[in-house]
N, CA, C and O of each residue as an XYZ file, in Angstrom:
388
protein
N      31.988    -57.261     33.368
C      31.229    -58.427     33.034
C      30.846    -59.143     34.325
O      31.527    -59.024     35.344
N      29.763    -59.876     34.266
C      29.281    -60.595     35.440
C      29.549    -62.083     35.235
O      29.179    -62.656     34.211
N      30.190    -62.692     36.210
C      30.637    -64.076     36.123
C      30.036    -64.899     37.257
O      29.995    -64.465     38.408
N      29.571    -66.099     36.906
C      29.066    -67.029     37.903
C      29.644    -68.400     37.574
O      29.573    -68.852     36.431
N      30.215    -69.062     38.579
C      30.748    -70.410     38.419
C      29.986    -71.356     39.331
O      29.720    -71.036     40.490
N      29.637    -72.523     38.805
C      28.972    -73.560     39.592
C      29.658    -74.890     39.325
O      29.910    -75.246     38.174
N      29.953    -75.609     40.370
C      30.493    -76.969     40.232
C      29.330    -77.930     40.078
O      28.388    -77.903     40.870
N      29.392    -78.783     39.059
C      28.364    -79.792     38.841
C      29.047    -81.149     38.718
O      30.275    -81.227     38.669
N      28.265    -82.203     38.667
C      28.832    -83.541     38.476
C      29.545    -83.653     37.129
O      30.467    -84.455     36.977
N      29.122    -82.854     36.159
C      29.709    -82.886     34.823
C      30.919    -81.965     34.693
O      31.599    -81.997     33.667
N      31.204    -81.150     35.701
C      32.335    -80.228     35.639
C      31.916    -78.815     35.998
O      30.897    -78.607     36.657
N      32.699    -77.854     35.564
C      32.462    -76.448     35.892
C      31.504    -75.811     34.892
O      31.764    -75.803     33.689
N      30.400    -75.279     35.395
C      29.418    -74.548     34.596
C      29.653    -73.065     34.820
O      29.598    -72.588     35.954
N      29.915    -72.337     33.747
C      30.222    -70.912     33.824
C      29.164    -70.124     33.066
O      28.795    -70.481     31.947
N      28.682    -69.055     33.679
C      27.807    -68.113     32.973
C      28.453    -66.739     33.053
O      28.925    -66.312     34.106
N      28.461    -66.059     31.913
C      29.062    -64.730     31.804
C      28.100    -63.847     31.022
O      27.545    -64.270     30.008
N      27.905    -62.619     31.497
C      27.097    -61.676     30.723
C      27.566    -60.248     30.959
O      28.239    -59.945     31.944
N      27.194    -59.391     30.037
C      27.412    -57.966     30.212
C      26.404    -57.455     31.238
O      25.270    -57.932     31.261
N      26.781    -56.505     32.083
C      25.846    -55.999     33.097
C      24.540    -55.457     32.521
O      23.488    -55.589     33.146
N      24.595    -54.849     31.336
C      23.394    -54.219     30.782
C      22.383    -55.216     30.215
O      21.266    -54.821     29.880
N      22.744    -56.500     30.097
C      21.783    -57.482     29.589
C      21.157    -58.320     30.704
O      20.202    -59.058     30.460
N      21.684    -58.215     31.920
C      21.161    -58.999     33.035
C      19.703    -58.637     33.295
O      19.370    -57.465     33.466
N      18.842    -59.642     33.324
C      17.413    -59.436     33.544
C      16.620    -59.167     32.280
O      15.402    -59.000     32.342
N      17.287    -59.120     31.133
C      16.620    -58.818     29.862
C      16.221    -60.101     29.133
O      16.774    -61.173     29.378
N      15.254    -59.966     28.239
C      14.857    -61.053     27.354
C      15.026    -60.574     25.918
O      14.616    -59.467     25.567
N      15.629    -61.416     25.099
C      15.873    -61.093     23.698
C      15.152    -62.130     22.841
O      15.165    -63.322     23.150
N      14.521    -61.663     21.756
C      13.766    -62.555     20.890
C      14.082    -62.269     19.432
O      14.292    -61.125     19.029
N      14.109    -63.347     18.653
C      14.315    -63.242     17.217
C      13.564    -64.409     16.587
O      14.061    -65.535     16.563
N      12.378    -64.138     16.084
C      11.538    -65.206     15.549
C      11.157    -66.165     16.664
O      10.580    -65.766     17.675
N      11.485    -67.433     16.467
C      11.163    -68.430     17.482
C      12.230    -68.544     18.569
O      12.031    -69.243     19.563
N      13.365    -67.858     18.383
C      14.417    -67.870     19.401
C      14.093    -66.879     20.507
O      13.690    -65.745     20.246
N      14.273    -67.317     21.734
C      14.074    -66.441     22.884
C      15.164    -66.738     23.906
O      15.428    -67.900     24.217
N      15.795    -65.693     24.426
C      16.857    -65.840     25.412
C      16.577    -64.898     26.571
O      16.524    -63.681     26.392
N      16.398    -65.460     27.756
C      16.213    -64.662     28.962
C      17.486    -64.749     29.790
O      17.927    -65.838     30.156
N      18.066    -63.604     30.079
C      19.288    -63.533     30.867
C      18.858    -63.346     32.325
O      18.903    -62.246     32.876
N      18.443    -64.456     32.921
C      17.849    -64.397     34.259
C      18.902    -64.142     35.338
O      20.034    -64.619     35.261
N      18.491    -63.380     36.335
C      19.388    -63.124     37.463
C      19.681    -64.414     38.212
O      20.772    -64.580     38.757
N      18.726    -65.320     38.243
C      18.915    -66.591     38.938
C      20.093    -67.375     38.361
O      20.846    -68.003     39.107
N      20.256    -67.343     37.040
C      21.315    -68.112     36.391
C      22.592    -67.308     36.187
O      23.688    -67.839     36.369
N      22.472    -66.040     35.815
C      23.633    -65.247     35.417
C      24.214    -64.352     36.503
O      25.365    -63.934     36.382
N      23.472    -64.042     37.554
C      23.978    -63.134     38.581
C      25.224    -63.713     39.238
O      25.308    -64.915     39.491
N      26.183    -62.847     39.509
C      27.433    -63.278     40.126
C      28.274    -62.075     40.461
O      27.756    -61.034     40.864
N      29.567    -62.217     40.295
C      30.506    -61.154     40.625
C      30.893    -60.371     39.387
O      31.061    -60.942     38.310
N      31.034    -59.059     39.541
C      31.526    -58.241     38.440
C      33.045    -58.388     38.391
O      33.737    -58.121     39.373
N      33.554    -58.815     37.233
C      34.975    -59.135     37.095
C      35.549    -58.512     35.825
O      34.823    -57.977     34.987
N      36.875    -58.596     35.708
C      37.549    -58.062     34.519
C      37.742    -59.166     33.470
O      37.396    -60.326     33.689
N      38.301    -58.769     32.336
C      38.480    -59.702     31.221
C      39.345    -60.895     31.585
O      39.049    -62.018     31.176
N      40.410    -60.674     32.347
C      41.317    -61.762     32.706
C      40.593    -62.843     33.501
O      40.825    -64.031     33.280
N      39.722    -62.446     34.419
C      38.969    -63.418     35.219
C      37.988    -64.196     34.355
O      37.792    -65.394     34.558
N      37.370    -63.519     33.391
C      36.438    -64.195     32.484
C      37.183    -65.227     31.646
O      36.736    -66.368     31.531
N      38.294    -64.847     31.070
C      39.077    -65.763     30.233
C      39.544    -66.959     31.053
O      39.443    -68.095     30.590
N      40.050    -66.730     32.253
C      40.498    -67.816     33.118
C      39.359    -68.791     33.401
O      39.537    -70.006     33.306
N      38.205    -68.263     33.744
C      37.057    -69.095     34.061
C      36.585    -69.888     32.840
O      36.302    -71.081     32.946
N      36.502    -69.236     31.694
C      36.063    -69.920     30.478
C      37.045    -71.012     30.057
O      36.627    -72.040     29.525
N      38.321    -70.808     30.284
C      39.309    -71.837     29.934
C      39.170    -73.070     30.822
O      39.536    -74.169     30.406
N      38.655    -72.908     32.024
C      38.466    -74.031     32.941
C      37.078    -74.662     32.830
O      36.829    -75.717     33.414
N      36.179    -74.028     32.091
C      34.779    -74.460     32.034
C      34.586    -75.745     31.236
O      35.250    -75.977     30.226
N      33.665    -76.567     31.713
C      33.188    -77.714     30.942
C      32.025    -77.287     30.062
O      31.875    -77.750     28.931
N      31.193    -76.382     30.612
C      30.032    -75.822     29.920
C      29.997    -74.334     30.231
O      30.243    -73.928     31.367
N      29.690    -73.518     29.221
C      29.580    -72.079     29.458
C      28.473    -71.480     28.608
O      28.222    -71.907     27.481
N      27.818    -70.476     29.182
C      26.829    -69.653     28.481
C      27.321    -68.225     28.573
O      27.620    -67.736     29.662
N      27.407    -67.552     27.434
C      27.986    -66.220     27.362
C      27.014    -65.314     26.619
O      26.586    -65.633     25.510
N      26.663    -64.172     27.235
C      25.695    -63.261     26.626
C      26.202    -61.824     26.706
O      26.725    -61.385     27.730
N      26.034    -61.111     25.607
C      26.392    -59.698     25.558
C      27.568    -59.477     24.628
O      28.442    -60.335     24.499
N      27.585    -58.335     23.988
C      28.614    -58.043     22.993
C      30.024    -58.099     23.582
O      30.909    -58.727     23.001
N      30.239    -57.457     24.718
C      31.583    -57.428     25.308
C      32.011    -58.829     25.763
O      33.127    -59.261     25.474
N      31.133    -59.531     26.467
C      31.473    -60.864     26.981
C      31.803    -61.832     25.859
O      32.794    -62.559     25.935
N      30.984    -61.848     24.823
C      31.221    -62.750     23.698
C      32.499    -62.355     22.953
O      33.265    -63.224     22.539
N      32.730    -61.067     22.783
C      33.939    -60.605     22.105
C      35.193    -61.016     22.861
O      36.188    -61.398     22.244
N      35.162    -60.943     24.186
C      36.299    -61.392     24.996
C      36.567    -62.876     24.748
O      37.722    -63.277     24.602
N      35.518    -63.694     24.699
C      35.669    -65.124     24.457
C      36.226    -65.394     23.059
O      37.052    -66.290     22.881
N      35.779    -64.628     22.075
C      36.291    -64.779     20.705
C      37.763    -64.380     20.653
O      38.592    -65.123     20.127
N      38.088    -63.211     21.197
C      39.466    -62.711     21.163
C      40.441    -63.646     21.873
O      41.613    -63.712     21.503
N      39.971    -64.368     22.887
C      40.819    -65.305     23.628
C      40.919    -66.663     22.932
O      41.648    -67.540     23.394
N      40.194    -66.843     21.823
C      40.228    -68.098     21.096
C      39.410    -69.205     21.739
O      39.618    -70.383     21.448
N      38.481    -68.835     22.613
C      37.654    -69.813     23.323
C      36.400    -70.148     22.522
O      35.929    -71.284     22.542
N      35.869    -69.162     21.823
C      34.660    -69.313     21.012
C      34.987    -68.847     19.600
O      35.677    -67.844     19.417
N      34.494    -69.573     18.605
C      34.675    -69.153     17.217
C      33.525    -68.225     16.826
O      32.360    -68.506     17.107
N      33.867    -67.139     16.185
C      32.870    -66.142     15.792
C      31.743    -66.743     14.953
O      30.596    -66.308     15.053
N      32.064    -67.733     14.135
C      31.059    -68.360     13.278
C      29.987    -69.094     14.082
O      28.908    -69.376     13.561
N      30.275    -69.404     15.341
C      29.329    -70.138     16.189
C      28.512    -69.234     17.116
O      27.790    -69.729     17.982
N      28.620    -67.933     16.945
C      27.916    -66.974     17.793
C      26.553    -66.655     17.187
O      26.431    -66.430     15.982
N      25.540    -66.638     18.033
C      24.197    -66.251     17.601
C      23.955    -64.780     17.896
O      24.333    -64.284     18.958
N      23.329    -64.088     16.963
C      22.839    -62.729     17.198
C      21.345    -62.852     17.449
O      20.591    -63.249     16.560
N      20.920    -62.515     18.649
C      19.509    -62.585     19.009
C      19.056    -61.177     19.372
O      19.516    -60.593     20.353
N      18.151    -60.647     18.567
C      17.698    -59.268     18.695
C      18.921    -58.369     18.661
O      19.595    -58.313     17.633
N      19.239    -57.660     19.745
C      20.389    -56.757     19.708
C      21.500    -57.174     20.667
O      22.197    -56.329     21.228
N      21.657    -58.490     20.849
C      22.773    -58.976     21.659
C      23.382    -60.220     21.031
O      22.837    -60.780     20.080
N      24.511    -60.642     21.572
C      25.197    -61.836     21.099
C      25.114    -62.927     22.157
O      25.063    -62.645     23.354
N      25.101    -64.183     21.697
C      25.029    -65.317     22.614
C      25.913    -66.437     22.087
O      25.895    -66.754     20.898
N      26.690    -67.034     22.994
C      27.524    -68.184     22.626
C      27.452    -69.214     23.732
O      27.311    -68.882     24.909
N      27.552    -70.459     23.336
C      27.608    -71.556     24.292
C      28.866    -72.355     24.032
O      29.348    -72.446     22.903
N      29.384    -72.931     25.097
C      30.604    -73.733     25.026
C      30.337    -75.064     25.711
O      29.773    -75.107     26.804
N      30.744    -76.146     25.065
C      30.637    -77.468     25.660
C      31.914    -78.222     25.310
O      32.215    -78.444     24.137
N      32.657    -78.611     26.331
C      33.878    -79.387     26.123
C      33.555    -80.849     26.371
O      33.027    -81.205     27.424
N      33.864    -81.676     25.421
C      33.617    -83.108     25.552
C      34.920    -83.821     25.880
O      35.985    -83.495     25.356
N      34.801    -84.800     26.761
C      35.950    -85.639     27.082
C      36.924    -84.937     27.869
O      37.956    -85.506     28.225
């Protein structure tokens, strides 16, 4: 999985994606998701690093079947809140307070 962390005034912004979706655009009706290299490119890491980063995140964007499944299995994202867009999965995380 590819992981990118950015420090912002609001906290830690994390983007995670599967390598095979980087640079792709997915569409479903009026929904469109572009997995841009500018936003998602980072380091290729293992599941433990992804889980650690997501647990520390204030905001996260997660794209791809494997990446989203890791977040679900770790209890970070609820499966009911995952979007299926074309042939990939997408989840967002926002921690308040």
